[in-house]
mmCIF file of C-alpha atoms in Angstrom:
data_model
loop_
_atom_site.group_PDB
_atom_site.id
_atom_site.type_symbol
_atom_site.label_atom_id
_atom_site.label_comp_id
_atom_site.label_asym_id
_atom_site.label_seq_id
_atom_site.Cartn_x
_atom_site.Cartn_y
_atom_site.Cartn_z
ATOM 1 C CA GLN A 164 82.900 75.611 100.147
ATOM 2 C CA LYS A 165 85.083 77.815 97.982
ATOM 3 C CA GLU A 166 87.454 76.093 95.630
ATOM 4 C CA VAL A 167 90.500 77.733 97.184
ATOM 5 C CA GLU A 168 90.685 78.903 100.782
ATOM 6 C CA GLN A 169 93.369 81.247 102.034
ATOM 7 C CA ASP A 170 93.502 83.117 105.334
ATOM 8 C CA PRO A 171 93.570 86.852 104.544
ATOM 9 C CA GLY A 172 95.653 87.717 107.616
ATOM 10 C CA PRO A 173 97.307 90.025 108.310
ATOM 11 C CA LEU A 174 100.143 87.855 109.504
ATOM 12 C CA SER A 175 102.649 89.868 111.531
ATOM 13 C CA VAL A 176 106.113 88.509 112.255
ATOM 14 C CA PRO A 177 109.455 89.956 113.381
ATOM 15 C CA GLU A 178 112.358 90.188 110.991
ATOM 16 C CA GLY A 179 114.231 86.908 110.680
ATOM 17 C CA ALA A 180 111.237 84.710 111.456
ATOM 18 C CA ILE A 181 110.201 81.737 109.370
ATOM 19 C CA VAL A 182 106.870 82.422 107.701
ATOM 20 C CA SER A 183 104.383 79.764 106.693
ATOM 21 C CA LEU A 184 101.610 80.638 104.263
ATOM 22 C CA ASN A 185 98.975 78.099 103.309
ATOM 23 C CA CYS A 186 96.070 77.364 101.030
ATOM 24 C CA THR A 187 93.573 74.550 100.924
ATOM 25 C CA TYR A 188 91.533 73.546 97.943
ATOM 26 C CA SER A 189 88.700 71.246 97.056
ATOM 27 C CA ASN A 190 89.186 70.489 93.363
ATOM 28 C CA SER A 191 91.240 67.332 93.026
ATOM 29 C CA ALA A 192 91.815 68.119 89.346
ATOM 30 C CA PHE A 193 94.221 70.957 90.146
ATOM 31 C CA GLN A 194 97.686 70.098 88.909
ATOM 32 C CA TYR A 195 99.515 73.411 88.736
ATOM 33 C CA PHE A 196 100.177 75.471 91.822
ATOM 34 C CA MET A 197 101.566 78.967 92.033
ATOM 35 C CA TRP A 198 102.423 81.564 94.617
ATOM 36 C CA TYR A 199 102.375 85.243 93.770
ATOM 37 C CA ARG A 200 103.687 88.175 95.764
ATOM 38 C CA GLN A 201 101.994 91.483 95.342
ATOM 39 C CA TYR A 202 103.086 94.780 96.810
ATOM 40 C CA SER A 203 100.423 97.371 97.424
ATOM 41 C CA ARG A 204 98.859 98.557 94.134
ATOM 42 C CA LYS A 205 101.410 96.701 92.057
ATOM 43 C CA GLY A 206 100.853 93.741 89.806
ATOM 44 C CA PRO A 207 101.469 90.301 91.267
ATOM 45 C CA GLU A 208 104.805 88.745 90.596
ATOM 46 C CA LEU A 209 105.209 85.032 90.292
ATOM 47 C CA LEU A 210 107.285 83.553 93.113
ATOM 48 C CA MET A 211 106.921 79.815 92.733
ATOM 49 C CA TYR A 212 105.403 77.497 90.176
ATOM 50 C CA THR A 213 104.948 73.828 90.979
ATOM 51 C CA TYR A 214 103.476 70.971 89.046
ATOM 52 C CA SER A 215 101.760 68.200 91.017
ATOM 53 C CA SER A 216 103.011 67.190 94.467
ATOM 54 C CA GLY A 217 106.370 67.784 96.042
ATOM 55 C CA ASN A 218 108.684 70.530 97.197
ATOM 56 C CA LYS A 219 110.411 73.280 95.316
ATOM 57 C CA GLU A 220 113.036 75.595 96.727
ATOM 58 C CA ASP A 221 114.247 78.932 95.415
ATOM 59 C CA GLY A 222 116.503 80.946 97.683
ATOM 60 C CA ARG A 223 114.641 81.771 100.881
ATOM 61 C CA PHE A 224 111.357 80.430 99.487
ATOM 62 C CA THR A 225 110.106 76.856 99.608
ATOM 63 C CA ALA A 226 106.814 75.728 98.105
ATOM 64 C CA GLN A 227 105.174 72.483 99.170
ATOM 65 C CA VAL A 228 102.249 70.710 97.573
ATOM 66 C CA ASP A 229 100.390 67.861 99.255
ATOM 67 C CA LYS A 230 97.741 66.725 96.813
ATOM 68 C CA SER A 231 96.518 63.960 99.102
ATOM 69 C CA SER A 232 95.554 66.586 101.673
ATOM 70 C CA LYS A 233 94.721 69.266 99.096
ATOM 71 C CA TYR A 234 97.045 71.613 100.907
ATOM 72 C CA ILE A 235 99.826 73.853 99.666
ATOM 73 C CA SER A 236 102.327 75.927 101.590
ATOM 74 C CA LEU A 237 104.887 78.619 101.019
ATOM 75 C CA PHE A 238 107.701 78.980 103.535
ATOM 76 C CA ILE A 239 109.852 82.085 103.766
ATOM 77 C CA ARG A 240 113.078 81.768 105.711
ATOM 78 C CA ASP A 241 114.876 84.709 107.328
ATOM 79 C CA SER A 242 111.983 87.023 106.557
ATOM 80 C CA GLN A 243 112.791 90.637 105.752
ATOM 81 C CA PRO A 244 110.740 93.841 105.976
ATOM 82 C CA SER A 245 110.861 93.914 102.184
ATOM 83 C CA ASP A 246 108.864 90.672 102.207
ATOM 84 C CA SER A 247 105.882 92.609 103.542
ATOM 85 C CA ALA A 248 103.277 92.125 100.839
ATOM 86 C CA THR A 249 100.190 90.148 99.951
ATOM 87 C CA TYR A 250 100.825 86.545 98.932
ATOM 88 C CA LEU A 251 98.366 84.888 96.597
ATOM 89 C CA CYS A 252 98.131 81.203 95.935
ATOM 90 C CA ALA A 253 96.756 80.140 92.590
ATOM 91 C CA MET A 254 96.100 76.812 90.986
ATOM 92 C CA SER A 255 94.735 75.305 87.818
ATOM 93 C CA ALA A 256 93.697 72.058 86.242
ATOM 94 C CA ASP A 257 94.217 73.198 82.653
ATOM 95 C CA SER A 258 94.331 76.853 81.729
ATOM 96 C CA THR A 259 91.691 78.294 84.025
ATOM 97 C CA LEU A 260 93.325 79.819 87.049
ATOM 98 C CA THR A 261 91.715 79.850 90.472
ATOM 99 C CA PHE A 262 93.181 82.207 93.032
ATOM 100 C CA GLY A 263 93.084 82.387 96.787
ATOM 101 C CA LYS A 264 92.133 85.744 98.210
ATOM 102 C CA GLY A 265 95.659 86.449 99.383
ATOM 103 C CA THR A 266 97.372 86.675 102.757
ATOM 104 C CA MET A 267 98.820 89.981 103.881
ATOM 105 C CA LEU A 268 102.238 89.550 105.498
ATOM 106 C CA LEU A 269 103.825 92.221 107.671
ATOM 107 C CA VAL A 270 107.461 91.790 108.674
ATOM 108 C CA SER A 271 108.557 94.249 111.311
ATOM 109 C CA PRO A 272 112.209 95.353 111.656
ATOM 110 C CA GLY B 23 83.534 90.189 98.685
ATOM 111 C CA ALA B 24 83.748 92.633 95.838
ATOM 112 C CA VAL B 25 83.051 91.446 92.314
ATOM 113 C CA VAL B 26 84.857 92.049 89.063
ATOM 114 C CA SER B 27 83.139 91.081 85.855
ATOM 115 C CA GLN B 28 84.527 90.531 82.386
ATOM 116 C CA HIS B 29 82.751 90.507 79.077
ATOM 117 C CA PRO B 30 82.711 88.505 76.939
ATOM 118 C CA SER B 31 83.650 85.285 78.686
ATOM 119 C CA ARG B 32 84.545 83.649 75.390
ATOM 120 C CA VAL B 33 85.235 85.057 71.954
ATOM 121 C CA ILE B 34 86.217 83.469 68.683
ATOM 122 C CA CYS B 35 87.366 85.727 65.890
ATOM 123 C CA LYS B 36 89.088 85.631 62.542
ATOM 124 C CA SER B 37 92.705 86.570 62.135
ATOM 125 C CA GLY B 38 93.159 90.268 61.491
ATOM 126 C CA THR B 39 90.109 91.451 63.395
ATOM 127 C CA SER B 40 90.097 93.422 66.638
ATOM 128 C CA VAL B 41 88.547 92.248 69.872
ATOM 129 C CA LYS B 42 87.540 94.348 72.859
ATOM 130 C CA ILE B 43 87.347 92.905 76.371
ATOM 131 C CA GLU B 44 85.638 94.794 79.167
ATOM 132 C CA CYS B 45 86.530 94.601 82.826
ATOM 133 C CA ARG B 46 84.157 96.106 85.368
ATOM 134 C CA SER B 47 84.319 96.483 89.109
ATOM 135 C CA LEU B 48 80.708 96.028 90.151
ATOM 136 C CA ASP B 49 80.602 97.274 93.715
ATOM 137 C CA PHE B 50 83.807 99.199 94.252
ATOM 138 C CA GLN B 51 85.866 101.820 92.517
ATOM 139 C CA ALA B 52 89.127 100.639 91.076
ATOM 140 C CA THR B 53 91.659 103.331 90.303
ATOM 141 C CA THR B 54 94.024 100.566 89.312
ATOM 142 C CA MET B 55 93.235 97.477 87.277
ATOM 143 C CA PHE B 56 95.570 94.826 85.937
ATOM 144 C CA TRP B 57 95.426 92.784 82.763
ATOM 145 C CA TYR B 58 96.902 89.303 82.636
ATOM 146 C CA ARG B 59 97.348 86.684 79.972
ATOM 147 C CA GLN B 60 97.591 82.993 80.503
ATOM 148 C CA PHE B 61 98.539 80.449 77.861
ATOM 149 C CA PRO B 62 97.471 76.807 78.310
ATOM 150 C CA LYS B 63 99.250 75.124 81.203
ATOM 151 C CA GLN B 64 101.228 78.272 81.875
ATOM 152 C CA SER B 65 101.132 80.585 84.839
ATOM 153 C CA LEU B 66 99.478 83.950 84.789
ATOM 154 C CA MET B 67 101.542 86.695 83.206
ATOM 155 C CA LEU B 68 100.969 90.356 83.885
ATOM 156 C CA MET B 69 100.518 92.337 80.693
ATOM 157 C CA ALA B 70 99.848 95.837 81.907
ATOM 158 C CA THR B 71 98.731 98.027 84.773
ATOM 159 C CA SER B 72 95.763 100.221 83.955
ATOM 160 C CA ASN B 73 95.340 103.470 85.854
ATOM 161 C CA GLU B 74 92.151 105.485 85.677
ATOM 162 C CA GLY B 75 92.626 108.649 83.696
ATOM 163 C CA SER B 76 96.177 107.973 82.618
ATOM 164 C CA LYS B 77 98.148 105.774 80.263
ATOM 165 C CA ALA B 78 98.619 102.127 81.044
ATOM 166 C CA THR B 79 101.988 100.773 82.060
ATOM 167 C CA TYR B 80 103.004 97.786 79.967
ATOM 168 C CA GLU B 81 105.272 94.951 81.000
ATOM 169 C CA GLN B 82 108.386 94.270 79.011
ATOM 170 C CA GLY B 83 107.646 92.408 75.807
ATOM 171 C CA VAL B 84 104.002 93.467 75.602
ATOM 172 C CA GLU B 85 103.220 95.562 72.541
ATOM 173 C CA LYS B 86 101.261 98.599 73.625
ATOM 174 C CA ASP B 87 100.082 99.297 70.078
ATOM 175 C CA LYS B 88 98.667 95.822 69.793
ATOM 176 C CA PHE B 89 97.032 95.634 73.209
ATOM 177 C CA LEU B 90 95.212 98.904 73.687
ATOM 178 C CA ILE B 91 94.063 99.618 77.219
ATOM 179 C CA ASN B 92 91.601 102.286 78.194
ATOM 180 C CA HIS B 93 90.612 102.995 81.804
ATOM 181 C CA ALA B 94 88.096 105.759 81.320
ATOM 182 C CA SER B 95 86.223 105.435 84.596
ATOM 183 C CA LEU B 96 86.733 104.085 88.099
ATOM 184 C CA THR B 97 84.702 100.986 87.291
ATOM 185 C CA LEU B 98 85.654 100.128 83.716
ATOM 186 C CA SER B 99 88.831 99.182 81.926
ATOM 187 C CA THR B 100 88.944 97.791 78.402
ATOM 188 C CA LEU B 101 91.554 95.777 76.583
ATOM 189 C CA THR B 102 91.458 95.792 72.791
ATOM 190 C CA VAL B 103 93.490 93.207 70.946
ATOM 191 C CA THR B 104 94.106 94.799 67.555
ATOM 192 C CA SER B 105 94.689 92.788 64.397
ATOM 193 C CA ALA B 106 94.501 89.566 66.343
ATOM 194 C CA HIS B 107 96.465 86.545 65.189
ATOM 195 C CA PRO B 108 96.327 82.898 66.264
ATOM 196 C CA GLU B 109 99.284 83.396 68.592
ATOM 197 C CA ASP B 110 97.132 85.873 70.546
ATOM 198 C CA SER B 111 94.763 83.054 71.472
ATOM 199 C CA SER B 112 94.897 82.961 75.236
ATOM 200 C CA PHE B 113 93.018 83.439 78.470
ATOM 201 C CA TYR B 114 92.852 87.110 79.483
ATOM 202 C CA ILE B 115 92.015 88.006 83.050
ATOM 203 C CA CYS B 116 91.711 91.375 84.729
ATOM 204 C CA SER B 117 91.743 92.409 88.346
ATOM 205 C CA GLY B 118 90.923 95.526 90.298
ATOM 206 C CA TRP B 119 92.182 96.959 93.539
ATOM 207 C CA ASP B 120 89.605 97.791 96.187
ATOM 208 C CA VAL B 121 90.974 100.302 98.679
ATOM 209 C CA SER B 122 87.655 101.435 100.107
ATOM 210 C CA GLY B 123 86.942 101.286 103.827
ATOM 211 C CA GLY B 124 90.568 100.619 104.671
ATOM 212 C CA ALA B 125 90.648 97.439 102.611
ATOM 213 C CA ASP B 126 93.483 96.909 100.191
ATOM 214 C CA THR B 127 92.416 93.851 98.317
ATOM 215 C CA GLN B 128 92.668 92.713 94.748
ATOM 216 C CA TYR B 129 89.725 91.056 93.083
ATOM 217 C CA PHE B 130 90.045 89.115 89.876
ATOM 218 C CA GLY B 131 87.581 88.825 87.038
ATOM 219 C CA PRO B 132 86.526 85.412 85.701
ATOM 220 C CA GLY B 133 88.597 85.778 82.564
ATOM 221 C CA THR B 134 87.986 85.880 78.819
ATOM 222 C CA ARG B 135 89.027 83.073 76.544
ATOM 223 C CA LEU B 136 90.094 84.380 73.146
ATOM 224 C CA THR B 137 90.448 82.063 70.190
ATOM 225 C CA VAL B 138 91.778 83.509 66.968
ATOM 226 C CA LEU B 139 91.226 81.370 63.904
#
């Protein structure tokens, strides 16, 4: 079992839909959880950074961490075509980062 | 999936010396590679975008004369930390884009831990 599992997609949704992106992990030592958005051939940009369990909201984005289930989610409300990108989850116990493979999201107008 | 390797995995050096880190895509050609830095308990920060055959693009706040990047072939990019100081101690990770066969996927290397004494 890989340490971090993430469905590669692509996930196709119409504009305005609520998007749910998820990752599961096996290492219970992970404490820091991140979501990155990466446009094609561009560097990833950090979207959300969460420590331990709980929810964090920033504009249209909400990150959830459920450590008991080893499951993290990123919700995007009112999705836009400009949200079309690859979304990477990443997590760490100390300073070593473990990434998911990324989920490609396609938002159609 | 495709593999990206980094060498060395760990390096300890004295202040003032230069350190070179290699990033290789082992089974795909990467016209674009990225270099990241991660301080303890911090998230990954993009340092620069390395394009084969051209100059790297550096993120704001990253000194291009201190962090020299060379992407001389489709499978190798190097990062040289010149005149390293203790504040440069960090975890450096690279990634490469695989666009072969219709894929458009980024693969990350395992990282290099630099400690400057």
